[in-house]
PDB file of C-alpha atoms and ligand atoms in Angstrom:
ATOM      1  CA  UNK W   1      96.435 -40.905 -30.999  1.00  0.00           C
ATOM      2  CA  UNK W   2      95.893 -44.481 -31.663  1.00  0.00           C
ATOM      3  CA  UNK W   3      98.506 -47.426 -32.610  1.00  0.00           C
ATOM      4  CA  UNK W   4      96.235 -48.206 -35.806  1.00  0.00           C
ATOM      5  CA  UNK W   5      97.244 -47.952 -39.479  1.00  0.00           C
ATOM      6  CA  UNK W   6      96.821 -44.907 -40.734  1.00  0.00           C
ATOM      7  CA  UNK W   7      93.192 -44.409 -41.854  1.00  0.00           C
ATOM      8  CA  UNK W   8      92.271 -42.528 -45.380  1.00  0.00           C
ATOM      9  CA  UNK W   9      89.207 -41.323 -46.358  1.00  0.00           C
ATOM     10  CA  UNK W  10      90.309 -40.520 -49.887  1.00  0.00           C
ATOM     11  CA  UNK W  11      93.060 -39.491 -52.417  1.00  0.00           C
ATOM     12  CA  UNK W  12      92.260 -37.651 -55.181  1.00  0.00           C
ATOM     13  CA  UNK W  13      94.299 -34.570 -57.518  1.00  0.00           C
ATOM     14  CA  UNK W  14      92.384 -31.645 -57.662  1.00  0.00           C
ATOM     15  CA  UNK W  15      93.480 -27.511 -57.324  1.00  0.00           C
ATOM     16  CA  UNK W  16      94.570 -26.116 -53.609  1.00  0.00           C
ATOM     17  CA  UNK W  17      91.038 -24.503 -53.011  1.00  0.00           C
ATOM     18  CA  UNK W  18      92.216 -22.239 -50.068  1.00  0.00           C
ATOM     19  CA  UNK W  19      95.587 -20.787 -47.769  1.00  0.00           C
ATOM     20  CA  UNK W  20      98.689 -19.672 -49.427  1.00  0.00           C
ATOM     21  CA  UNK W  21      99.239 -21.834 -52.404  1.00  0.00           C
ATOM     22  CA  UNK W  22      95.672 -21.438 -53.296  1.00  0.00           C
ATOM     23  CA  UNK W  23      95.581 -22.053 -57.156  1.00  0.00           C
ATOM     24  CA  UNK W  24      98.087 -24.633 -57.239  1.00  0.00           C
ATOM     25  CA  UNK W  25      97.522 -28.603 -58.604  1.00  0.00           C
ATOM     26  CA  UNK W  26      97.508 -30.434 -55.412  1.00  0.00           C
ATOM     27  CA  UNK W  27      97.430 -34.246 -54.287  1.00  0.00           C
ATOM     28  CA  UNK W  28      94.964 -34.543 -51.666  1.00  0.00           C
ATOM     29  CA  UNK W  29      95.325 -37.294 -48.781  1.00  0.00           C
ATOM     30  CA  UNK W  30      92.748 -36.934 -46.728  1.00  0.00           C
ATOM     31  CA  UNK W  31      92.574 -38.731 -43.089  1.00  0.00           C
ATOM     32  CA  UNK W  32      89.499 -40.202 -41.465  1.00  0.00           C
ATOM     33  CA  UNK W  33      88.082 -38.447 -38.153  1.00  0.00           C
ATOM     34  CA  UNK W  34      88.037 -35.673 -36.328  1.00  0.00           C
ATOM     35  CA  UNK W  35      88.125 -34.364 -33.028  1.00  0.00           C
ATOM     36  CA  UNK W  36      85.520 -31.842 -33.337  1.00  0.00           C
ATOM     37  CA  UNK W  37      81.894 -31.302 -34.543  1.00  0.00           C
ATOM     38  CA  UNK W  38      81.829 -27.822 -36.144  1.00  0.00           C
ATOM     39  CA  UNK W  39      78.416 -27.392 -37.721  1.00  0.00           C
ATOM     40  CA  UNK W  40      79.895 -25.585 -40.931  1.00  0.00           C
ATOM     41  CA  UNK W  41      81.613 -28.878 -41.756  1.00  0.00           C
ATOM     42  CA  UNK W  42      81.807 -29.666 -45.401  1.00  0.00           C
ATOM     43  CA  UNK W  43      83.233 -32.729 -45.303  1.00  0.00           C
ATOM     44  CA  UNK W  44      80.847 -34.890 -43.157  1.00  0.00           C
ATOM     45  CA  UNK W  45      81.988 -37.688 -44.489  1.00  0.00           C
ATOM     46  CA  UNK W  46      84.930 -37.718 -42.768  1.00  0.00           C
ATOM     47  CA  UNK W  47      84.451 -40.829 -40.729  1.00  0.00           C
ATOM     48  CA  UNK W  48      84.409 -43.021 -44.106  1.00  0.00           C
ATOM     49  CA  UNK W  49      87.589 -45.166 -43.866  1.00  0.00           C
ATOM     50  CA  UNK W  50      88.710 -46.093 -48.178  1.00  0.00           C
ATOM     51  CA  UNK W  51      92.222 -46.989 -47.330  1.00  0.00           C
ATOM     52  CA  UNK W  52      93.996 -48.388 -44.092  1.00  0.00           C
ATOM     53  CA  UNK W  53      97.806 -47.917 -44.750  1.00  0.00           C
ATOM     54  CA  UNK W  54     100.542 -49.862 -42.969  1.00  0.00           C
ATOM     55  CA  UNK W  55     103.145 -47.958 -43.996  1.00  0.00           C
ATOM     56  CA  UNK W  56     105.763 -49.921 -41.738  1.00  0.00           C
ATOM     57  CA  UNK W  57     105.833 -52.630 -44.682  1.00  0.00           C
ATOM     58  CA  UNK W  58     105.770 -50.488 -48.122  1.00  0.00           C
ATOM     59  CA  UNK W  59     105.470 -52.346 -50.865  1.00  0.00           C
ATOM     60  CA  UNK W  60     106.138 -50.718 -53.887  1.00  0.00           C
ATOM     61  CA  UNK W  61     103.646 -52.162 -56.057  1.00  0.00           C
ATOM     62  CA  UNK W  62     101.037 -50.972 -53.744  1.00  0.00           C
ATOM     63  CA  UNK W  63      98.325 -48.723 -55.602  1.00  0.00           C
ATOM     64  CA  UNK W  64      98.192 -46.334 -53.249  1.00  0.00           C
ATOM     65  CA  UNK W  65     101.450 -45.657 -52.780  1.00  0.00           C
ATOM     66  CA  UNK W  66     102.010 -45.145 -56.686  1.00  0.00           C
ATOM     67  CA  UNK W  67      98.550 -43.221 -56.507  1.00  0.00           C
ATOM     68  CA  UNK W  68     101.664 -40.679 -54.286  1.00  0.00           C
ATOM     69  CA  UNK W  69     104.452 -41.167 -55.743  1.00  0.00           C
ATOM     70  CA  UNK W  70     106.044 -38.037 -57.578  1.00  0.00           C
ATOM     71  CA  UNK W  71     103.462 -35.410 -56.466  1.00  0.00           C
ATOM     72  CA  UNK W  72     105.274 -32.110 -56.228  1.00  0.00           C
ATOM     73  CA  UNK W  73     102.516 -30.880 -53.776  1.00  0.00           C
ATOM     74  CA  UNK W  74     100.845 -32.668 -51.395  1.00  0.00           C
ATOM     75  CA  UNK W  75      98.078 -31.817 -48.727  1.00  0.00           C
ATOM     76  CA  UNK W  76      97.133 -33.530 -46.108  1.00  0.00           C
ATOM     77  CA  UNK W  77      93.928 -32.884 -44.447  1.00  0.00           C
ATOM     78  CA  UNK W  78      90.933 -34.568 -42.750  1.00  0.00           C
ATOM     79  CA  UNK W  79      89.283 -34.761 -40.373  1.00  0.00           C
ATOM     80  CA  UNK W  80      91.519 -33.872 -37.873  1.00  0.00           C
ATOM     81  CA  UNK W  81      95.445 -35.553 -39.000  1.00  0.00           C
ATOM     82  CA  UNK W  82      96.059 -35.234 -36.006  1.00  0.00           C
ATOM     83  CA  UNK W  83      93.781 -38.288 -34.804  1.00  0.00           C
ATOM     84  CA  UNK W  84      96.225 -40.667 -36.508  1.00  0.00           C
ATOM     85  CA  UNK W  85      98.809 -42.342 -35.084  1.00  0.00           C
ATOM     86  CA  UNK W  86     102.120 -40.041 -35.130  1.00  0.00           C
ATOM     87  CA  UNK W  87     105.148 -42.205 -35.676  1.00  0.00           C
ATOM     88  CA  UNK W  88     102.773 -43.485 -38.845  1.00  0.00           C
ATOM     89  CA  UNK W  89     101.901 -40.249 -40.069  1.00  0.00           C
ATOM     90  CA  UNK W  90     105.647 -38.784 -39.771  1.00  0.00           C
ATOM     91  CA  UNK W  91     106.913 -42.121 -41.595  1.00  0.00           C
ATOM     92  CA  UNK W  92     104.487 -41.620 -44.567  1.00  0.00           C
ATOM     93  CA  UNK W  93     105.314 -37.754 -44.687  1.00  0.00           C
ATOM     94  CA  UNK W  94     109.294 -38.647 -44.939  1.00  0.00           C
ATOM     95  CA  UNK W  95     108.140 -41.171 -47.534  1.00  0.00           C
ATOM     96  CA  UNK W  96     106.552 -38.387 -49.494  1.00  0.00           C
ATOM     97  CA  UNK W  97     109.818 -36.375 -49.612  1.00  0.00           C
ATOM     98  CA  UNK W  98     111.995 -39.136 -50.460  1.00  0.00           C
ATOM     99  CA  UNK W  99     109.911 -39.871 -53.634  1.00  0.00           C
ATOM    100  CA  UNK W 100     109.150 -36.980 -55.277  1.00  0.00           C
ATOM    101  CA  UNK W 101     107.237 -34.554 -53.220  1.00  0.00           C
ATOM    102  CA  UNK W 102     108.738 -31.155 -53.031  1.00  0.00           C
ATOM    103  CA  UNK W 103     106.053 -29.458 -50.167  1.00  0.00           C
ATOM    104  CA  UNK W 104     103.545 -30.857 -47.898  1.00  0.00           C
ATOM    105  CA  UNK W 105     100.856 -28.635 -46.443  1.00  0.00           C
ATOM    106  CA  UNK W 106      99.251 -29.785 -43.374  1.00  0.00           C
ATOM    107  CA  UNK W 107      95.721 -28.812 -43.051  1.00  0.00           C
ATOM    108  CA  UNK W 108      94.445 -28.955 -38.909  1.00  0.00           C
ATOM    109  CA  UNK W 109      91.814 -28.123 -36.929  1.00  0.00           C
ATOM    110  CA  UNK W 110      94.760 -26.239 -34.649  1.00  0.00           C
ATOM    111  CA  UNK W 111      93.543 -27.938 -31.271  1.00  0.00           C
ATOM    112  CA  UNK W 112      96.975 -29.715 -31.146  1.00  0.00           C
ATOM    113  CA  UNK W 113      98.940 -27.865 -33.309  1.00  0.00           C
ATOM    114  CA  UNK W 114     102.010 -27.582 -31.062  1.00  0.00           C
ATOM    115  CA  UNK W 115     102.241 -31.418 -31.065  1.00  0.00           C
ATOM    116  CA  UNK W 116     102.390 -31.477 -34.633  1.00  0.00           C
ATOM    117  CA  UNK W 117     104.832 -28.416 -35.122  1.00  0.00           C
ATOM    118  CA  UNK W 118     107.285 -30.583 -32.661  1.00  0.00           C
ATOM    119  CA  UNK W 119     107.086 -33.475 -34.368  1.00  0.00           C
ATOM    120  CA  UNK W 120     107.676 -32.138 -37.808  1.00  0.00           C
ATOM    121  CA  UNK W 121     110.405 -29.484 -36.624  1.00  0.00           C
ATOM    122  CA  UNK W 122     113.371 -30.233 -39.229  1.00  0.00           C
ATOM    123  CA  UNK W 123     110.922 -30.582 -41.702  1.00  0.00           C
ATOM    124  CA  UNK W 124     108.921 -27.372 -41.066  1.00  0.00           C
ATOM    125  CA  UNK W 125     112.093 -25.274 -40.670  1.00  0.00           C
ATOM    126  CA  UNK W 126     113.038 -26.510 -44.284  1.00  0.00           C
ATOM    127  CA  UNK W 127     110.118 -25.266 -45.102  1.00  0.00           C
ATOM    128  CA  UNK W 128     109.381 -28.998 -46.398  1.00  0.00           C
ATOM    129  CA  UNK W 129     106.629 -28.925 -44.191  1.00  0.00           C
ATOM    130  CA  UNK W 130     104.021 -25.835 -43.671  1.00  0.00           C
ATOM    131  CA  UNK W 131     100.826 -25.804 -41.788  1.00  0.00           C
ATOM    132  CA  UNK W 132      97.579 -24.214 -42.577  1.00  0.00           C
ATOM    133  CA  UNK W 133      95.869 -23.728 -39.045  1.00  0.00           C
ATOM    134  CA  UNK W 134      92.233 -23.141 -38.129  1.00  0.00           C
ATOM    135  CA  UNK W 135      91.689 -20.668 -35.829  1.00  0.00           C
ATOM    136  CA  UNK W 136      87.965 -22.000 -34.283  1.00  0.00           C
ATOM    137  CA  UNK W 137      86.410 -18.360 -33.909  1.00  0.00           C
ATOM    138  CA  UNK W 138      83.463 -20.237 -32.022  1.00  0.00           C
ATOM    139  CA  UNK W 139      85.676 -20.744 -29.505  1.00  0.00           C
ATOM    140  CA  UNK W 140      86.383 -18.002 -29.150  1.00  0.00           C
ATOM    141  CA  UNK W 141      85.493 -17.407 -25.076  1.00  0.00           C
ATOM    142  CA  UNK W 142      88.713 -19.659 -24.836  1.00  0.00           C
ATOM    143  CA  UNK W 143      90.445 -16.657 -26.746  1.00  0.00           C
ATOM    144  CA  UNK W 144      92.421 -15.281 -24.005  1.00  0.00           C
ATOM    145  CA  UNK W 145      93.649 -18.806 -22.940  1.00  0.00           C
ATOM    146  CA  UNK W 146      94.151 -19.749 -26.603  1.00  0.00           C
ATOM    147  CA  UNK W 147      96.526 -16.322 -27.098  1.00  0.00           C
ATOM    148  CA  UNK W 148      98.425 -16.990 -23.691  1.00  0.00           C
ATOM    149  CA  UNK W 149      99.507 -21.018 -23.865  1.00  0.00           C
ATOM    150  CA  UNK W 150     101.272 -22.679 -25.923  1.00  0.00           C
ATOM    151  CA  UNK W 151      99.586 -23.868 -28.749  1.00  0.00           C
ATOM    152  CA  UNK W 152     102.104 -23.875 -31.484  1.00  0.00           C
ATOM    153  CA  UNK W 153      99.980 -21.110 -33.306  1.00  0.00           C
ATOM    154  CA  UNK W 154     103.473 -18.799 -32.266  1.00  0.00           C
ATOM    155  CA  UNK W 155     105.837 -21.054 -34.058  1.00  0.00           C
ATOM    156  CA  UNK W 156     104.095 -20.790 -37.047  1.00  0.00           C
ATOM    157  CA  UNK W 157     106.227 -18.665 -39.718  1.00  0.00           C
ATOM    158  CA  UNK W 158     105.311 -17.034 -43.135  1.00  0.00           C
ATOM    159  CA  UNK W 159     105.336 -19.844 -45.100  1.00  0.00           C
ATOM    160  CA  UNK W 160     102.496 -21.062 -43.381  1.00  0.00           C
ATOM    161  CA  UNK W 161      99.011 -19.246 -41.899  1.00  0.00           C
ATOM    162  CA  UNK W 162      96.261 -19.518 -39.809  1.00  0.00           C
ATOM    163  CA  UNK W 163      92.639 -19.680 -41.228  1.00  0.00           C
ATOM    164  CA  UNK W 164      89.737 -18.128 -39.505  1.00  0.00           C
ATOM    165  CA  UNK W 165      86.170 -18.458 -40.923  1.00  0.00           C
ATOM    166  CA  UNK W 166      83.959 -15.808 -39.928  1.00  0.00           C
ATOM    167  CA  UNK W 167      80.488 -15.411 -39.435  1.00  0.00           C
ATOM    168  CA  UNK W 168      80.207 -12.063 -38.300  1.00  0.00           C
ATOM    169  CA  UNK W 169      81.299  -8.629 -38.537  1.00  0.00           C
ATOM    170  CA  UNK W 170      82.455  -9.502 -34.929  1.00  0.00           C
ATOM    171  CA  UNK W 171      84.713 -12.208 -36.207  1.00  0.00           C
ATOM    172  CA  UNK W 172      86.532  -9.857 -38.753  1.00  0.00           C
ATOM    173  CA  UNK W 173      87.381  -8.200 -35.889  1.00  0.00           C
ATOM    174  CA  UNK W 174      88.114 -10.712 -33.864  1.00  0.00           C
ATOM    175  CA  UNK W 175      91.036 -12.073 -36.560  1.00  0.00           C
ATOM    176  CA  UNK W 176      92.542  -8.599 -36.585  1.00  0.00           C
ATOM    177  CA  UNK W 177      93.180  -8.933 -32.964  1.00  0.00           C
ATOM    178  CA  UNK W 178      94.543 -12.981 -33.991  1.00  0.00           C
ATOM    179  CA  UNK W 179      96.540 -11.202 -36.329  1.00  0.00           C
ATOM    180  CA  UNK W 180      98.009  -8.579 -34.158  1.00  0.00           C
ATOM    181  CA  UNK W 181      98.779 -11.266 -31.838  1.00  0.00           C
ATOM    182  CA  UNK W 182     100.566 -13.488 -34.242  1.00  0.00           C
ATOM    183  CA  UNK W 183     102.729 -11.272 -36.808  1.00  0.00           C
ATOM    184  CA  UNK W 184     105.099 -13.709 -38.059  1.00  0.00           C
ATOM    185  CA  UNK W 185     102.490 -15.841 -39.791  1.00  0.00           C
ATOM    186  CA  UNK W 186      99.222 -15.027 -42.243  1.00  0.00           C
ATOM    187  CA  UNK W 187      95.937 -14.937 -41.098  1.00  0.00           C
ATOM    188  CA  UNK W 188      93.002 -15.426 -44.010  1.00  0.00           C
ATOM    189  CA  UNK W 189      89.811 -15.097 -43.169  1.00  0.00           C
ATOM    190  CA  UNK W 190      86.891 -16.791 -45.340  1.00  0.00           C
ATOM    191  CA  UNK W 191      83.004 -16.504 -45.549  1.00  0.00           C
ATOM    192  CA  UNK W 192      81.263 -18.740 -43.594  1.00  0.00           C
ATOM    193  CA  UNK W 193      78.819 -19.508 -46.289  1.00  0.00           C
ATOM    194  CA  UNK W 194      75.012 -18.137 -46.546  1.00  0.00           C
ATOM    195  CA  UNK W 195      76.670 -16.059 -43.134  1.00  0.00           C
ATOM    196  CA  UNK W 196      78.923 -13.510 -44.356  1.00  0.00           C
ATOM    197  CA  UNK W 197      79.108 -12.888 -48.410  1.00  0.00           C
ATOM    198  CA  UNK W 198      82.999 -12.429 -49.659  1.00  0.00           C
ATOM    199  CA  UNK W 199      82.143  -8.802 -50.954  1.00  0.00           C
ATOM    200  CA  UNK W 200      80.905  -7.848 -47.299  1.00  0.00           C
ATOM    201  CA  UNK W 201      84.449  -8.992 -45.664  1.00  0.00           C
ATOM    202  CA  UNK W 202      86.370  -7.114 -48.352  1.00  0.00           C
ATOM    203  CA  UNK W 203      84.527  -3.946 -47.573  1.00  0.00           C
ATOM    204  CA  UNK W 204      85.309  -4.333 -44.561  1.00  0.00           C
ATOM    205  CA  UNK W 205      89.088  -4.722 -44.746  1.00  0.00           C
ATOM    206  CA  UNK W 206      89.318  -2.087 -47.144  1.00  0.00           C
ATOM    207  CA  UNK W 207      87.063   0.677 -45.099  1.00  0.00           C
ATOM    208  CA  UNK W 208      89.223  -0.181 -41.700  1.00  0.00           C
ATOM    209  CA  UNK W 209      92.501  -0.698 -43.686  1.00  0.00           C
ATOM    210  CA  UNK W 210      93.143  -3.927 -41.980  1.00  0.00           C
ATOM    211  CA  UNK W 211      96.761  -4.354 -43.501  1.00  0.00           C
ATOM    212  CA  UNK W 212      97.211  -7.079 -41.529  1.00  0.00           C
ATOM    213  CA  UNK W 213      94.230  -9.590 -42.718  1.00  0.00           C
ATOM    214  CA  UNK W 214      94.407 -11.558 -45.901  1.00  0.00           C
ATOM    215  CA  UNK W 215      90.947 -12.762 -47.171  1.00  0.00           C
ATOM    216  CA  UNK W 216      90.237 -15.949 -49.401  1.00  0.00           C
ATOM    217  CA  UNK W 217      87.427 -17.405 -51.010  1.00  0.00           C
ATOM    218  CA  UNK W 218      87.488 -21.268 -51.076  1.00  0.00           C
ATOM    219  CA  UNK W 219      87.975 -21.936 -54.524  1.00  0.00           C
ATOM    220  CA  UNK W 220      87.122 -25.514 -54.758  1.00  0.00           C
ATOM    221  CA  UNK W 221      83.490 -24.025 -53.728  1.00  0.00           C
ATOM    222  CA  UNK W 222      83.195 -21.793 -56.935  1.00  0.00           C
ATOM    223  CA  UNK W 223      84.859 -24.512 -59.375  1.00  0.00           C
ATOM    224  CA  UNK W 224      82.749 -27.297 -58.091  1.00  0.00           C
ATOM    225  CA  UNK W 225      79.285 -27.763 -55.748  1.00  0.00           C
ATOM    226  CA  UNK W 226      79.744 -26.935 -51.920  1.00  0.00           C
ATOM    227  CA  UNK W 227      79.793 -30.251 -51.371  1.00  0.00           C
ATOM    228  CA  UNK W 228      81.454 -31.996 -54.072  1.00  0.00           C
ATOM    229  CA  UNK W 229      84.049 -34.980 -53.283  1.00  0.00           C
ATOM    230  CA  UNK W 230      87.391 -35.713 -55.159  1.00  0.00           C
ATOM    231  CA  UNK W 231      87.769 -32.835 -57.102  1.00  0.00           C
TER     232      UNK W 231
HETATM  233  S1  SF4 I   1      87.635 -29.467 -37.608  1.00  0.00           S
HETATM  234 FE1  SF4 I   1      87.369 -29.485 -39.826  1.00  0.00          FE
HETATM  235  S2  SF4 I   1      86.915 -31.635 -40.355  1.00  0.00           S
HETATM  236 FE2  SF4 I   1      86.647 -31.429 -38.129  1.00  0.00          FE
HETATM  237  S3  SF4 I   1      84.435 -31.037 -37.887  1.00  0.00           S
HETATM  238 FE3  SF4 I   1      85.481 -29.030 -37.953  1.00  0.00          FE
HETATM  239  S4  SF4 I   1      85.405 -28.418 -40.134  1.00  0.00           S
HETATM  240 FE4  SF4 I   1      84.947 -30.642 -40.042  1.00  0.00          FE
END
């Protein structure tokens, strides 16, 4: 955490591409850096800073706060959200509810999920505020350690899920036993592209009747290039 503005890479409208409210029109606000290097990474540019907000001294005229003002649903993502300064971030998210904004997903790499769950308590039990976790399958040695601390990934309810993106056979298997572990919450797994084709996980699920698993494509990768920015 730093004592910075808050740092944006970019805002932009497009349609929820992935989690639960996959489908949906979306407002997008996506923070600068990260906190890890996954090679699968398919937003690189990440780092880019377009915005610096200060959001201690609104002013109402500002175009990037009218570029938020009345979006029903707003996602925040990154990067890592996490990386920016806390007090910030929670100001600008009650800022968002007071004008307009009905539900606020957060989108996070999970390393410090607990942190965030704390911090956004009322809001998440008002189900104003719902998180869409990464589960890092890489990491997946640290399984046993990730299952038995505290990592927030147990206070996550229903209204919110935790994304794994396998690779592998192995990795379908290894968010069944995430998904076992954490029953009050959804767990979707994706393709990690040119690793694992969508068809190959749903055969999968559907031979081992894995009741438990929800899988997703991302969507913003079929509408628009694997790569493709503000849309
Ligand atoms: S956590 Fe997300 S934003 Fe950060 S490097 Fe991994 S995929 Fe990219």
């Amino acid at each position: 955490m730093n004592d910075k503005n808050l740092e944006i890479c970019e805002i932009f409208s497009s349609i929820s591409g992935e989690g639960l409210r996959s489908g949906t029109l979306a407002t997008f606000i996506r923070f600068s850096g990260c906190n890890m290097r996954c090679s699968y990474c398919d937003t690189k540019y990440h780092n880019e800073v377009s915005y610096y907000l200060d959001i201690d001294y609104i002013n109402l005229n500002d175009n990037l706060l009218k570029k938020l003002k009345n979006r029903k649903f707003v996602i925040i993502t990154g990067g890592e959200p996490h990386c920016q300064n806390h007090t910030k971030l929670k100001k600008l998210i009650d800022w968002l509810l007071k004008n307009g904004t009905e539900i606020i997903e957060i989108e996070t790499n999970g390393k410090y999920l607990d942190i965030f769950i704390k911090l956004l308590s009322k809001y998440h039990q008002e189900q104003k505020v719902c998180f869409s976790a990464d589960f890092k399958i890489e990491y997946l040695k640290d399984y046993e350690y990730i299952v038995s601390s505290h990592l927030g990934y147990e206070k996550l309810n229903k209204n919110d899920c935790i994304k794994v993106i396998v690779k592998s056979i192995e990795n379908i298997e290894a968010a069944r036993k995430i998904a076992n572990r954490f029953r009050n919450t959804n767990v979707m797994v994706s393709p990690c592209y040119d690793m694992l084709s969508p068809t190959e996980i749903a055969e999968y699920i559907i031979k081992n009747n894995y009741q438990n698993l929800r899988m997703q494509v991302q969507l913003h990768k079929i509408l628009w290039e694997v790569n493709a920015r503000e849309k």
